[in-house]
Amino acid sequence: MAFNTNLFHVCCLIFFAFFFTNPIKCVDGEGPLPALFVFGDSILDLGNNNYINTTTQFQANWSPYGETFFKSSTGRSCDGRLISDFIAEFANLSLNPAFFEIGTEKFLHGVNFASSGSGCLVETNRGIVIDLQTQLTHFNEVVELLVNKLGSQQSQQLLTDAVYMFSTGSNDYAFPYLTNPKKFPFPKEQFSEMVLGNFTAILEAIYNKGGRKFIIFTLPPEGCSPGGRAFNAQIGGKSGECMQELSGLLEMHSNALPKRLTQLQQNFKGFNFTLFDLYKLFTQRIDNPSKYGFNVSIEACCGTGAFKGINSCGGKRQVKEYELCKNVTDYVFFDASHPTEAANQQFAQLLWNGTTDVIAPHNLKSFFQL
């Protein structure tokens, strides 16, 4: 059979046009790199709250936030990078854009929808944060952009291969508790069921769009944060002690997650999840900081009052006075409730390639390749 040189040249042009307009990255050179879509609260919000009508309580777009790495504030509630930033680095991805910063091109390798102060319930800080249901709406808008950009078949493959990361639920428990710390205003087990029900409904909706790989964080022990300890002292608790009831609520939620996720896995073909025990990792560093390279775990680097637990870092909130530590890498907490970049880096490393005592059944590196 004669070789058609014209056809060969046309095929080469098509191949190179596709390759250079659709670059494919790899995880450690081991196959195509999936997208990363990020949902949740201030643990993962990299600046979405910069763009909404909210209060400074739920923003961090001023100095000294961000200065360790970015040299200026970005909206991250941290001195530098968040867990998801490190994961993007480990996976050879560019940093996720915030949803409001995606422009026309910056969404093919994932988007961050997280919002500080948000929760699984629409009622949690309603009107001044982006609740999880609205984050889902924004995700659906990105799905439409993907279809328009790539076509239905390629966009569907991208959504199926993608990893979906969640840190959400803490605020659903914290804000009703803080308004009435003497008595949680709802039956605890029923309230937890409602929060978990709303959360799993979001996971189902993403599954129906093609999502198959979900990474879920357990909730951090907010009651043992500097803000938690300071608030506990204000309401008459023993100085330095955690708000045990609040931490107990968050732990109850975290303990119920595996069963709920396993039910989804049984009910929906191809649904895969891995659970990241952020509660345990925080607690280890709070209880024994020197073991993990820290010197201070019950006091924040930036803030004022007892344990620097008043959330005044940067002087843009209700309280203007604040102090800033000299060496942020000594600290587990940067402000009243958020980890430093140094702590985030440790968490991210364990999320990426940790063992099953903290990330199970898959670490995130193997989950990307699953």
mmCIF file of C-alpha atoms in Angstrom:
data_model
loop_
_atom_site.group_PDB
_atom_site.id
_atom_site.type_symbol
_atom_site.label_atom_id
_atom_site.label_comp_id
_atom_site.label_asym_id
_atom_site.label_seq_id
_atom_site.Cartn_x
_atom_site.Cartn_y
_atom_site.Cartn_z
ATOM 1 C CA MET A 1 0.000 0.000 0.000
ATOM 2 C CA ALA A 2 1.399 3.444 -0.979
ATOM 3 C CA PHE A 3 2.341 5.798 1.859
ATOM 4 C CA ASN A 4 0.306 9.015 1.741
ATOM 5 C CA THR A 5 2.794 11.748 2.739
ATOM 6 C CA ASN A 6 0.145 14.482 2.642
ATOM 7 C CA LEU A 7 -2.048 12.583 5.084
ATOM 8 C CA PHE A 8 0.970 11.986 7.331
ATOM 9 C CA HIS A 9 1.777 15.699 7.448
ATOM 10 C CA VAL A 10 -1.819 16.572 8.267
ATOM 11 C CA CYS A 11 -1.869 14.040 11.123
ATOM 12 C CA CYS A 12 1.383 15.456 12.505
ATOM 13 C CA LEU A 13 -0.038 18.975 12.462
ATOM 14 C CA ILE A 14 -3.164 17.815 14.291
ATOM 15 C CA PHE A 15 -1.094 15.979 16.915
ATOM 16 C CA PHE A 16 1.248 18.904 17.644
ATOM 17 C CA ALA A 17 -1.630 21.380 17.698
ATOM 18 C CA PHE A 18 -3.417 19.224 20.289
ATOM 19 C CA PHE A 19 -0.277 18.656 22.370
ATOM 20 C CA PHE A 20 0.771 22.292 22.633
ATOM 21 C CA THR A 21 -2.743 23.633 23.257
ATOM 22 C CA ASN A 22 -3.576 20.868 25.780
ATOM 23 C CA PRO A 23 -0.397 20.261 27.788
ATOM 24 C CA ILE A 24 -0.549 17.133 29.939
ATOM 25 C CA LYS A 25 1.388 17.101 33.162
ATOM 26 C CA CYS A 26 2.292 14.051 35.223
ATOM 27 C CA VAL A 27 2.614 13.074 38.858
ATOM 28 C CA ASP A 28 6.299 12.101 39.152
ATOM 29 C CA GLY A 29 6.189 11.183 35.474
ATOM 30 C CA GLU A 30 3.626 8.462 36.137
ATOM 31 C CA GLY A 31 0.693 9.252 33.882
ATOM 32 C CA PRO A 32 -1.711 12.152 33.239
ATOM 33 C CA LEU A 33 -2.227 14.598 36.091
ATOM 34 C CA PRO A 34 -5.824 14.950 37.330
ATOM 35 C CA ALA A 35 -7.403 18.246 38.281
ATOM 36 C CA LEU A 36 -7.852 19.246 41.941
ATOM 37 C CA PHE A 37 -11.121 20.875 43.044
ATOM 38 C CA VAL A 38 -11.130 22.300 46.582
ATOM 39 C CA PHE A 39 -14.173 23.028 48.775
ATOM 40 C CA GLY A 40 -14.690 24.126 52.347
ATOM 41 C CA ASP A 41 -13.761 26.746 54.914
ATOM 42 C CA SER A 42 -10.802 28.852 56.083
ATOM 43 C CA ILE A 43 -8.468 25.855 56.297
ATOM 44 C CA LEU A 44 -8.539 25.888 52.470
ATOM 45 C CA ASP A 45 -9.838 29.356 51.439
ATOM 46 C CA LEU A 46 -7.093 31.021 49.388
ATOM 47 C CA GLY A 47 -8.961 34.274 48.758
ATOM 48 C CA ASN A 48 -12.556 33.726 47.644
ATOM 49 C CA ASN A 49 -13.791 35.890 50.515
ATOM 50 C CA ASN A 50 -11.839 38.815 49.050
ATOM 51 C CA TYR A 51 -14.580 39.070 46.423
ATOM 52 C CA ILE A 52 -17.794 38.869 48.441
ATOM 53 C CA ASN A 53 -19.702 41.240 50.713
ATOM 54 C CA THR A 54 -18.575 39.960 54.093
ATOM 55 C CA THR A 55 -16.905 41.204 57.274
ATOM 56 C CA THR A 56 -13.235 41.331 58.181
ATOM 57 C CA GLN A 57 -13.968 38.505 60.630
ATOM 58 C CA PHE A 58 -13.953 36.188 57.606
ATOM 59 C CA GLN A 59 -11.166 37.815 55.606
ATOM 60 C CA ALA A 60 -7.366 37.882 55.819
ATOM 61 C CA ASN A 61 -6.274 40.097 52.928
ATOM 62 C CA TRP A 62 -3.920 42.371 54.857
ATOM 63 C CA SER A 63 -0.468 42.235 56.458
ATOM 64 C CA PRO A 64 0.989 40.167 58.113
ATOM 65 C CA TYR A 65 -1.073 37.390 56.502
ATOM 66 C CA GLY A 66 0.727 35.768 53.576
ATOM 67 C CA GLU A 67 4.093 37.399 54.130
ATOM 68 C CA THR A 68 6.180 34.287 54.851
ATOM 69 C CA PHE A 69 5.814 32.976 51.300
ATOM 70 C CA PHE A 70 3.833 35.382 49.133
ATOM 71 C CA LYS A 71 5.443 38.553 50.601
ATOM 72 C CA SER A 72 1.971 40.123 50.711
ATOM 73 C CA SER A 73 -1.519 39.130 51.793
ATOM 74 C CA THR A 74 -3.629 36.920 49.521
ATOM 75 C CA GLY A 75 -6.712 36.173 51.597
ATOM 76 C CA ARG A 76 -5.280 32.987 53.100
ATOM 77 C CA SER A 77 -5.720 32.774 56.893
ATOM 78 C CA CYS A 78 -2.057 31.908 57.298
ATOM 79 C CA ASP A 79 1.389 33.470 57.160
ATOM 80 C CA GLY A 80 1.994 31.595 53.901
ATOM 81 C CA ARG A 81 0.781 28.522 52.042
ATOM 82 C CA LEU A 82 -2.207 26.326 52.812
ATOM 83 C CA ILE A 83 -2.384 22.529 52.676
ATOM 84 C CA SER A 84 -3.841 22.642 49.155
ATOM 85 C CA ASP A 85 -0.991 24.896 47.965
ATOM 86 C CA PHE A 86 1.574 22.301 49.032
ATOM 87 C CA ILE A 87 -0.441 19.507 47.422
ATOM 88 C CA ALA A 88 -0.426 21.403 44.125
ATOM 89 C CA GLU A 89 3.358 21.686 44.454
ATOM 90 C CA PHE A 90 3.818 17.989 45.237
ATOM 91 C CA ALA A 91 1.616 17.055 42.262
ATOM 92 C CA ASN A 92 3.415 19.412 39.851
ATOM 93 C CA LEU A 93 0.268 21.476 39.453
ATOM 94 C CA SER A 94 0.142 25.242 39.295
ATOM 95 C CA LEU A 95 -1.539 26.764 42.363
ATOM 96 C CA ASN A 96 -5.319 26.442 42.225
ATOM 97 C CA PRO A 97 -7.017 29.710 41.335
ATOM 98 C CA ALA A 98 -9.805 30.997 43.551
ATOM 99 C CA PHE A 99 -13.166 30.661 41.799
ATOM 100 C CA PHE A 100 -13.418 34.430 41.355
ATOM 101 C CA GLU A 101 -9.968 34.537 39.727
ATOM 102 C CA ILE A 102 -10.296 31.814 37.084
ATOM 103 C CA GLY A 103 -10.597 34.142 34.081
ATOM 104 C CA THR A 104 -11.004 32.338 30.773
ATOM 105 C CA GLU A 105 -8.290 29.675 30.992
ATOM 106 C CA LYS A 106 -7.278 29.024 34.603
ATOM 107 C CA PHE A 107 -9.555 26.122 35.457
ATOM 108 C CA LEU A 108 -8.305 23.094 33.490
ATOM 109 C CA HIS A 109 -6.249 21.775 36.424
ATOM 110 C CA GLY A 110 -8.771 22.635 39.141
ATOM 111 C CA VAL A 111 -10.389 25.480 41.054
ATOM 112 C CA ASN A 112 -10.669 26.468 44.720
ATOM 113 C CA PHE A 113 -14.221 27.268 45.936
ATOM 114 C CA ALA A 114 -13.565 27.397 49.715
ATOM 115 C CA SER A 115 -14.864 30.265 51.859
ATOM 116 C CA SER A 116 -13.731 31.237 55.355
ATOM 117 C CA GLY A 117 -16.562 31.011 57.885
ATOM 118 C CA SER A 118 -18.653 28.677 55.739
ATOM 119 C CA GLY A 119 -20.196 25.363 56.669
ATOM 120 C CA CYS A 120 -22.284 22.520 55.338
ATOM 121 C CA LEU A 121 -25.453 24.331 56.406
ATOM 122 C CA VAL A 122 -26.772 27.316 54.476
ATOM 123 C CA GLU A 123 -27.721 28.882 57.820
ATOM 124 C CA THR A 124 -24.111 29.022 59.066
ATOM 125 C CA ASN A 125 -23.090 32.693 58.750
ATOM 126 C CA ARG A 126 -25.783 33.092 56.109
ATOM 127 C CA GLY A 127 -25.273 36.007 53.734
ATOM 128 C CA ILE A 128 -21.651 36.774 54.579
ATOM 129 C CA VAL A 129 -19.905 33.571 53.431
ATOM 130 C CA ILE A 130 -20.125 31.149 50.512
ATOM 131 C CA ASP A 131 -21.896 28.127 51.974
ATOM 132 C CA LEU A 132 -21.186 24.647 50.630
ATOM 133 C CA GLN A 133 -24.367 24.593 48.535
ATOM 134 C CA THR A 134 -23.296 27.819 46.802
ATOM 135 C CA GLN A 135 -19.804 26.400 46.327
ATOM 136 C CA LEU A 136 -21.514 23.524 44.497
ATOM 137 C CA THR A 137 -23.326 26.063 42.307
ATOM 138 C CA HIS A 138 -19.970 27.637 41.437
ATOM 139 C CA PHE A 139 -18.562 24.190 40.654
ATOM 140 C CA ASN A 140 -21.460 23.592 38.255
ATOM 141 C CA GLU A 141 -20.575 26.853 36.523
ATOM 142 C CA VAL A 142 -17.014 25.594 36.075
ATOM 143 C CA VAL A 143 -18.373 22.322 34.664
ATOM 144 C CA GLU A 144 -20.170 24.358 31.989
ATOM 145 C CA LEU A 145 -16.923 26.199 31.214
ATOM 146 C CA LEU A 146 -15.117 22.877 30.878
ATOM 147 C CA VAL A 147 -17.735 21.525 28.471
ATOM 148 C CA ASN A 148 -17.507 24.687 26.364
ATOM 149 C CA LYS A 149 -13.694 24.534 26.378
ATOM 150 C CA LEU A 150 -13.057 20.811 25.942
ATOM 151 C CA GLY A 151 -16.298 19.298 24.696
ATOM 152 C CA SER A 152 -18.528 16.884 26.577
ATOM 153 C CA GLN A 153 -16.362 13.770 26.278
ATOM 154 C CA GLN A 154 -13.017 15.280 27.339
ATOM 155 C CA SER A 155 -14.587 17.365 30.098
ATOM 156 C CA GLN A 156 -16.359 14.292 31.461
ATOM 157 C CA GLN A 157 -13.053 12.424 31.561
ATOM 158 C CA LEU A 158 -11.418 15.344 33.389
ATOM 159 C CA LEU A 159 -14.187 15.386 36.012
ATOM 160 C CA THR A 160 -13.963 11.612 36.507
ATOM 161 C CA ASP A 161 -10.181 11.669 36.920
ATOM 162 C CA ALA A 162 -10.209 14.723 39.213
ATOM 163 C CA VAL A 163 -9.704 14.715 42.983
ATOM 164 C CA TYR A 164 -12.212 16.619 45.155
ATOM 165 C CA MET A 165 -10.864 17.938 48.487
ATOM 166 C CA PHE A 166 -13.089 18.995 51.418
ATOM 167 C CA SER A 167 -12.499 20.675 54.778
ATOM 168 C CA THR A 168 -15.935 21.658 56.064
ATOM 169 C CA GLY A 169 -18.205 21.381 59.096
ATOM 170 C CA SER A 170 -16.299 23.102 61.905
ATOM 171 C CA ASN A 171 -18.233 26.360 61.670
ATOM 172 C CA ASP A 172 -21.589 24.563 61.724
ATOM 173 C CA TYR A 173 -20.798 23.467 65.289
ATOM 174 C CA ALA A 174 -18.638 26.367 66.446
ATOM 175 C CA PHE A 175 -20.971 29.270 65.825
ATOM 176 C CA PRO A 176 -24.093 27.953 67.581
ATOM 177 C CA TYR A 177 -21.859 26.758 70.420
ATOM 178 C CA LEU A 178 -20.141 30.130 70.811
ATOM 179 C CA THR A 179 -23.482 31.936 70.953
ATOM 180 C CA ASN A 180 -24.602 29.709 73.832
ATOM 181 C CA PRO A 181 -21.597 27.912 75.389
ATOM 182 C CA LYS A 182 -23.494 26.904 78.534
ATOM 183 C CA LYS A 183 -25.838 24.704 76.540
ATOM 184 C CA PHE A 184 -25.535 23.723 72.873
ATOM 185 C CA PRO A 185 -28.852 24.960 71.413
ATOM 186 C CA PHE A 186 -29.707 21.772 69.476
ATOM 187 C CA PRO A 187 -29.862 18.032 70.259
ATOM 188 C CA LYS A 188 -26.272 17.095 69.456
ATOM 189 C CA GLU A 189 -26.795 13.810 67.612
ATOM 190 C CA GLN A 190 -29.678 15.169 65.516
ATOM 191 C CA PHE A 191 -27.717 18.287 64.660
ATOM 192 C CA SER A 192 -24.712 16.202 63.611
ATOM 193 C CA GLU A 193 -26.950 14.058 61.405
ATOM 194 C CA MET A 194 -28.249 17.216 59.714
ATOM 195 C CA VAL A 195 -24.742 18.556 59.069
ATOM 196 C CA LEU A 196 -23.554 15.204 57.728
ATOM 197 C CA GLY A 197 -26.685 14.849 55.614
ATOM 198 C CA ASN A 198 -26.069 18.197 53.948
ATOM 199 C CA PHE A 199 -22.449 17.292 53.360
ATOM 200 C CA THR A 200 -23.134 13.906 51.801
ATOM 201 C CA ALA A 201 -25.796 15.478 49.550
ATOM 202 C CA ILE A 202 -23.044 17.713 48.104
ATOM 203 C CA LEU A 203 -20.822 14.677 47.509
ATOM 204 C CA GLU A 204 -23.688 12.917 45.713
ATOM 205 C CA ALA A 205 -24.259 15.964 43.498
ATOM 206 C CA ILE A 206 -20.586 16.029 42.483
ATOM 207 C CA TYR A 207 -20.686 12.273 41.892
ATOM 208 C CA ASN A 208 -23.596 12.835 39.521
ATOM 209 C CA LYS A 209 -21.431 15.303 37.574
ATOM 210 C CA GLY A 210 -18.727 12.659 37.214
ATOM 211 C CA GLY A 211 -16.707 12.998 40.432
ATOM 212 C CA ARG A 212 -15.326 9.722 41.753
ATOM 213 C CA LYS A 213 -12.377 10.540 44.039
ATOM 214 C CA PHE A 214 -13.052 12.443 47.277
ATOM 215 C CA ILE A 215 -10.578 13.421 49.979
ATOM 216 C CA ILE A 216 -12.269 14.429 53.252
ATOM 217 C CA PHE A 217 -10.599 16.126 56.231
ATOM 218 C CA THR A 218 -11.729 15.371 59.759
ATOM 219 C CA LEU A 219 -12.466 18.545 61.721
ATOM 220 C CA PRO A 220 -9.646 20.269 63.642
ATOM 221 C CA PRO A 221 -9.943 20.568 67.453
ATOM 222 C CA GLU A 222 -11.083 24.202 67.515
ATOM 223 C CA GLY A 223 -11.744 23.994 71.247
ATOM 224 C CA CYS A 224 -7.987 23.632 71.836
ATOM 225 C CA SER A 225 -6.929 26.464 69.528
ATOM 226 C CA PRO A 226 -5.632 29.693 71.109
ATOM 227 C CA GLY A 227 -9.032 31.263 70.413
ATOM 228 C CA GLY A 228 -10.787 28.318 72.029
ATOM 229 C CA ARG A 229 -8.647 28.512 75.161
ATOM 230 C CA ALA A 230 -9.107 32.296 75.412
ATOM 231 C CA PHE A 231 -12.876 32.009 75.027
ATOM 232 C CA ASN A 232 -13.031 29.221 77.592
ATOM 233 C CA ALA A 233 -11.309 31.497 80.130
ATOM 234 C CA GLN A 234 -13.761 34.330 79.315
ATOM 235 C CA ILE A 235 -16.774 32.165 80.158
ATOM 236 C CA GLY A 236 -15.334 31.073 83.490
ATOM 237 C CA GLY A 237 -13.356 27.980 82.545
ATOM 238 C CA LYS A 238 -9.978 27.159 84.008
ATOM 239 C CA SER A 239 -7.242 29.218 82.376
ATOM 240 C CA GLY A 240 -5.419 27.338 79.637
ATOM 241 C CA GLU A 241 -7.962 24.551 79.283
ATOM 242 C CA CYS A 242 -9.658 23.639 76.011
ATOM 243 C CA MET A 243 -13.350 24.083 75.318
ATOM 244 C CA GLN A 244 -13.926 20.377 75.744
ATOM 245 C CA GLU A 245 -17.580 20.390 74.683
ATOM 246 C CA LEU A 246 -16.815 22.076 71.367
ATOM 247 C CA SER A 247 -13.898 19.766 70.639
ATOM 248 C CA GLY A 248 -16.178 16.873 71.541
ATOM 249 C CA LEU A 249 -18.787 18.004 68.995
ATOM 250 C CA LEU A 250 -16.157 18.211 66.272
ATOM 251 C CA GLU A 251 -14.751 14.827 67.226
ATOM 252 C CA MET A 252 -18.271 13.326 67.136
ATOM 253 C CA HIS A 253 -18.676 14.582 63.572
ATOM 254 C CA SER A 254 -15.256 13.248 62.572
ATOM 255 C CA ASN A 255 -15.963 9.831 64.089
ATOM 256 C CA ALA A 256 -19.232 9.572 62.153
ATOM 257 C CA LEU A 257 -17.633 10.380 58.790
ATOM 258 C CA PRO A 258 -16.242 6.914 57.911
ATOM 259 C CA LYS A 259 -19.635 5.218 58.217
ATOM 260 C CA ARG A 260 -21.381 7.868 56.099
ATOM 261 C CA LEU A 261 -18.695 7.740 53.419
ATOM 262 C CA THR A 262 -18.722 3.941 53.359
ATOM 263 C CA GLN A 263 -22.482 4.060 52.782
ATOM 264 C CA LEU A 264 -21.931 6.309 49.768
ATOM 265 C CA GLN A 265 -19.296 3.926 48.461
ATOM 266 C CA GLN A 266 -21.741 1.039 48.765
ATOM 267 C CA ASN A 267 -24.601 2.927 47.112
ATOM 268 C CA PHE A 268 -22.758 4.587 44.224
ATOM 269 C CA LYS A 269 -20.658 2.576 41.815
ATOM 270 C CA GLY A 270 -17.124 3.879 41.493
ATOM 271 C CA PHE A 271 -17.382 6.267 44.472
ATOM 272 C CA ASN A 272 -13.976 6.348 46.175
ATOM 273 C CA PHE A 273 -12.948 8.280 49.259
ATOM 274 C CA THR A 274 -9.969 8.684 51.511
ATOM 275 C CA LEU A 275 -10.151 10.212 54.990
ATOM 276 C CA PHE A 276 -7.452 12.556 56.321
ATOM 277 C CA ASP A 277 -7.273 12.718 60.124
ATOM 278 C CA LEU A 278 -6.544 16.423 60.619
ATOM 279 C CA TYR A 279 -8.050 16.228 64.133
ATOM 280 C CA LYS A 280 -5.391 13.722 65.172
ATOM 281 C CA LEU A 281 -2.506 15.601 63.547
ATOM 282 C CA PHE A 282 -3.469 18.907 65.156
ATOM 283 C CA THR A 283 -3.902 17.254 68.557
ATOM 284 C CA GLN A 284 -0.480 15.592 68.366
ATOM 285 C CA ARG A 285 1.231 18.923 67.717
ATOM 286 C CA ILE A 286 -0.774 20.765 70.354
ATOM 287 C CA ASP A 287 -0.013 18.147 73.014
ATOM 288 C CA ASN A 288 3.642 17.540 72.128
ATOM 289 C CA PRO A 289 4.949 20.398 69.949
ATOM 290 C CA SER A 290 8.679 19.741 70.374
ATOM 291 C CA LYS A 291 8.306 16.256 68.893
ATOM 292 C CA TYR A 292 7.262 17.905 65.621
ATOM 293 C CA GLY A 293 9.740 20.787 65.600
ATOM 294 C CA PHE A 294 7.608 23.479 67.291
ATOM 295 C CA ASN A 295 8.151 25.416 70.509
ATOM 296 C CA VAL A 296 4.692 26.952 71.044
ATOM 297 C CA SER A 297 1.331 25.260 70.571
ATOM 298 C CA ILE A 298 -1.244 26.887 72.867
ATOM 299 C CA GLU A 299 -0.441 30.483 71.952
ATOM 300 C CA ALA A 300 -0.824 32.066 68.509
ATOM 301 C CA CYS A 301 1.967 33.862 66.681
ATOM 302 C CA CYS A 302 -0.322 36.793 65.849
ATOM 303 C CA GLY A 303 -3.106 38.257 68.014
ATOM 304 C CA THR A 304 -3.675 39.704 71.436
ATOM 305 C CA GLY A 305 -4.960 38.807 74.896
ATOM 306 C CA ALA A 306 -4.623 35.453 76.614
ATOM 307 C CA PHE A 307 -2.785 32.994 74.344
ATOM 308 C CA LYS A 308 -3.035 35.737 71.660
ATOM 309 C CA GLY A 309 -6.437 34.145 71.241
ATOM 310 C CA ILE A 310 -8.327 37.345 70.410
ATOM 311 C CA ASN A 311 -8.614 37.307 66.630
ATOM 312 C CA SER A 312 -7.022 40.701 66.025
ATOM 313 C CA CYS A 313 -4.101 39.770 63.750
ATOM 314 C CA GLY A 314 -3.326 42.713 61.465
ATOM 315 C CA GLY A 315 -5.580 45.160 63.324
ATOM 316 C CA LYS A 316 -8.427 45.144 60.792
ATOM 317 C CA ARG A 317 -11.085 43.451 62.911
ATOM 318 C CA GLN A 318 -13.037 44.676 65.933
ATOM 319 C CA VAL A 319 -9.961 44.676 68.185
ATOM 320 C CA LYS A 320 -7.119 46.681 66.636
ATOM 321 C CA GLU A 321 -4.228 45.869 68.990
ATOM 322 C CA TYR A 322 -2.124 42.834 68.165
ATOM 323 C CA GLU A 323 1.322 41.359 68.693
ATOM 324 C CA LEU A 324 3.373 39.404 66.156
ATOM 325 C CA CYS A 325 5.900 36.746 67.149
ATOM 326 C CA LYS A 326 9.527 36.971 66.004
ATOM 327 C CA ASN A 327 9.876 33.437 64.617
ATOM 328 C CA VAL A 328 6.682 32.079 63.082
ATOM 329 C CA THR A 329 8.189 28.633 62.449
ATOM 330 C CA ASP A 330 8.210 28.067 66.225
ATOM 331 C CA TYR A 331 4.403 28.119 66.292
ATOM 332 C CA VAL A 332 1.664 25.628 65.452
ATOM 333 C CA PHE A 333 -0.962 28.413 65.177
ATOM 334 C CA PHE A 334 -0.504 31.635 63.243
ATOM 335 C CA ASP A 335 -3.641 33.380 64.522
ATOM 336 C CA ALA A 336 -6.424 32.451 66.931
ATOM 337 C CA SER A 337 -7.512 29.336 65.047
ATOM 338 C CA HIS A 338 -5.422 28.757 61.901
ATOM 339 C CA PRO A 339 -2.158 26.857 61.454
ATOM 340 C CA THR A 340 1.126 28.371 60.346
ATOM 341 C CA GLU A 341 2.650 27.552 56.981
ATOM 342 C CA ALA A 342 5.125 25.299 58.814
ATOM 343 C CA ALA A 343 2.263 23.256 60.283
ATOM 344 C CA ASN A 344 0.417 23.211 56.953
ATOM 345 C CA GLN A 345 3.523 21.855 55.259
ATOM 346 C CA GLN A 346 3.683 18.953 57.704
ATOM 347 C CA PHE A 347 -0.019 18.241 57.266
ATOM 348 C CA ALA A 348 0.286 18.345 53.486
ATOM 349 C CA GLN A 349 3.273 16.010 53.442
ATOM 350 C CA LEU A 350 1.313 13.438 55.454
ATOM 351 C CA LEU A 351 -1.738 13.939 53.252
ATOM 352 C CA TRP A 352 0.421 13.358 50.181
ATOM 353 C CA ASN A 353 2.321 10.229 51.200
ATOM 354 C CA GLY A 354 1.448 9.458 54.833
ATOM 355 C CA THR A 355 0.595 6.073 56.298
ATOM 356 C CA THR A 356 -2.845 4.654 57.045
ATOM 357 C CA ASP A 357 -2.850 5.835 60.668
ATOM 358 C CA VAL A 358 -3.507 9.381 59.386
ATOM 359 C CA ILE A 359 -4.703 8.971 55.778
ATOM 360 C CA ALA A 360 -6.734 5.930 54.725
ATOM 361 C CA PRO A 361 -7.352 3.911 52.695
ATOM 362 C CA HIS A 362 -5.181 5.831 50.186
ATOM 363 C CA ASN A 363 -2.648 8.613 50.590
ATOM 364 C CA LEU A 364 -3.222 11.410 48.124
ATOM 365 C CA LYS A 365 -0.294 10.578 45.856
ATOM 366 C CA SER A 366 -1.675 7.084 45.208
ATOM 367 C CA PHE A 367 -5.201 8.507 45.079
ATOM 368 C CA PHE A 368 -4.225 10.816 42.206
ATOM 369 C CA GLN A 369 -2.940 7.751 40.355
ATOM 370 C CA LEU A 370 -5.907 5.506 41.223
#
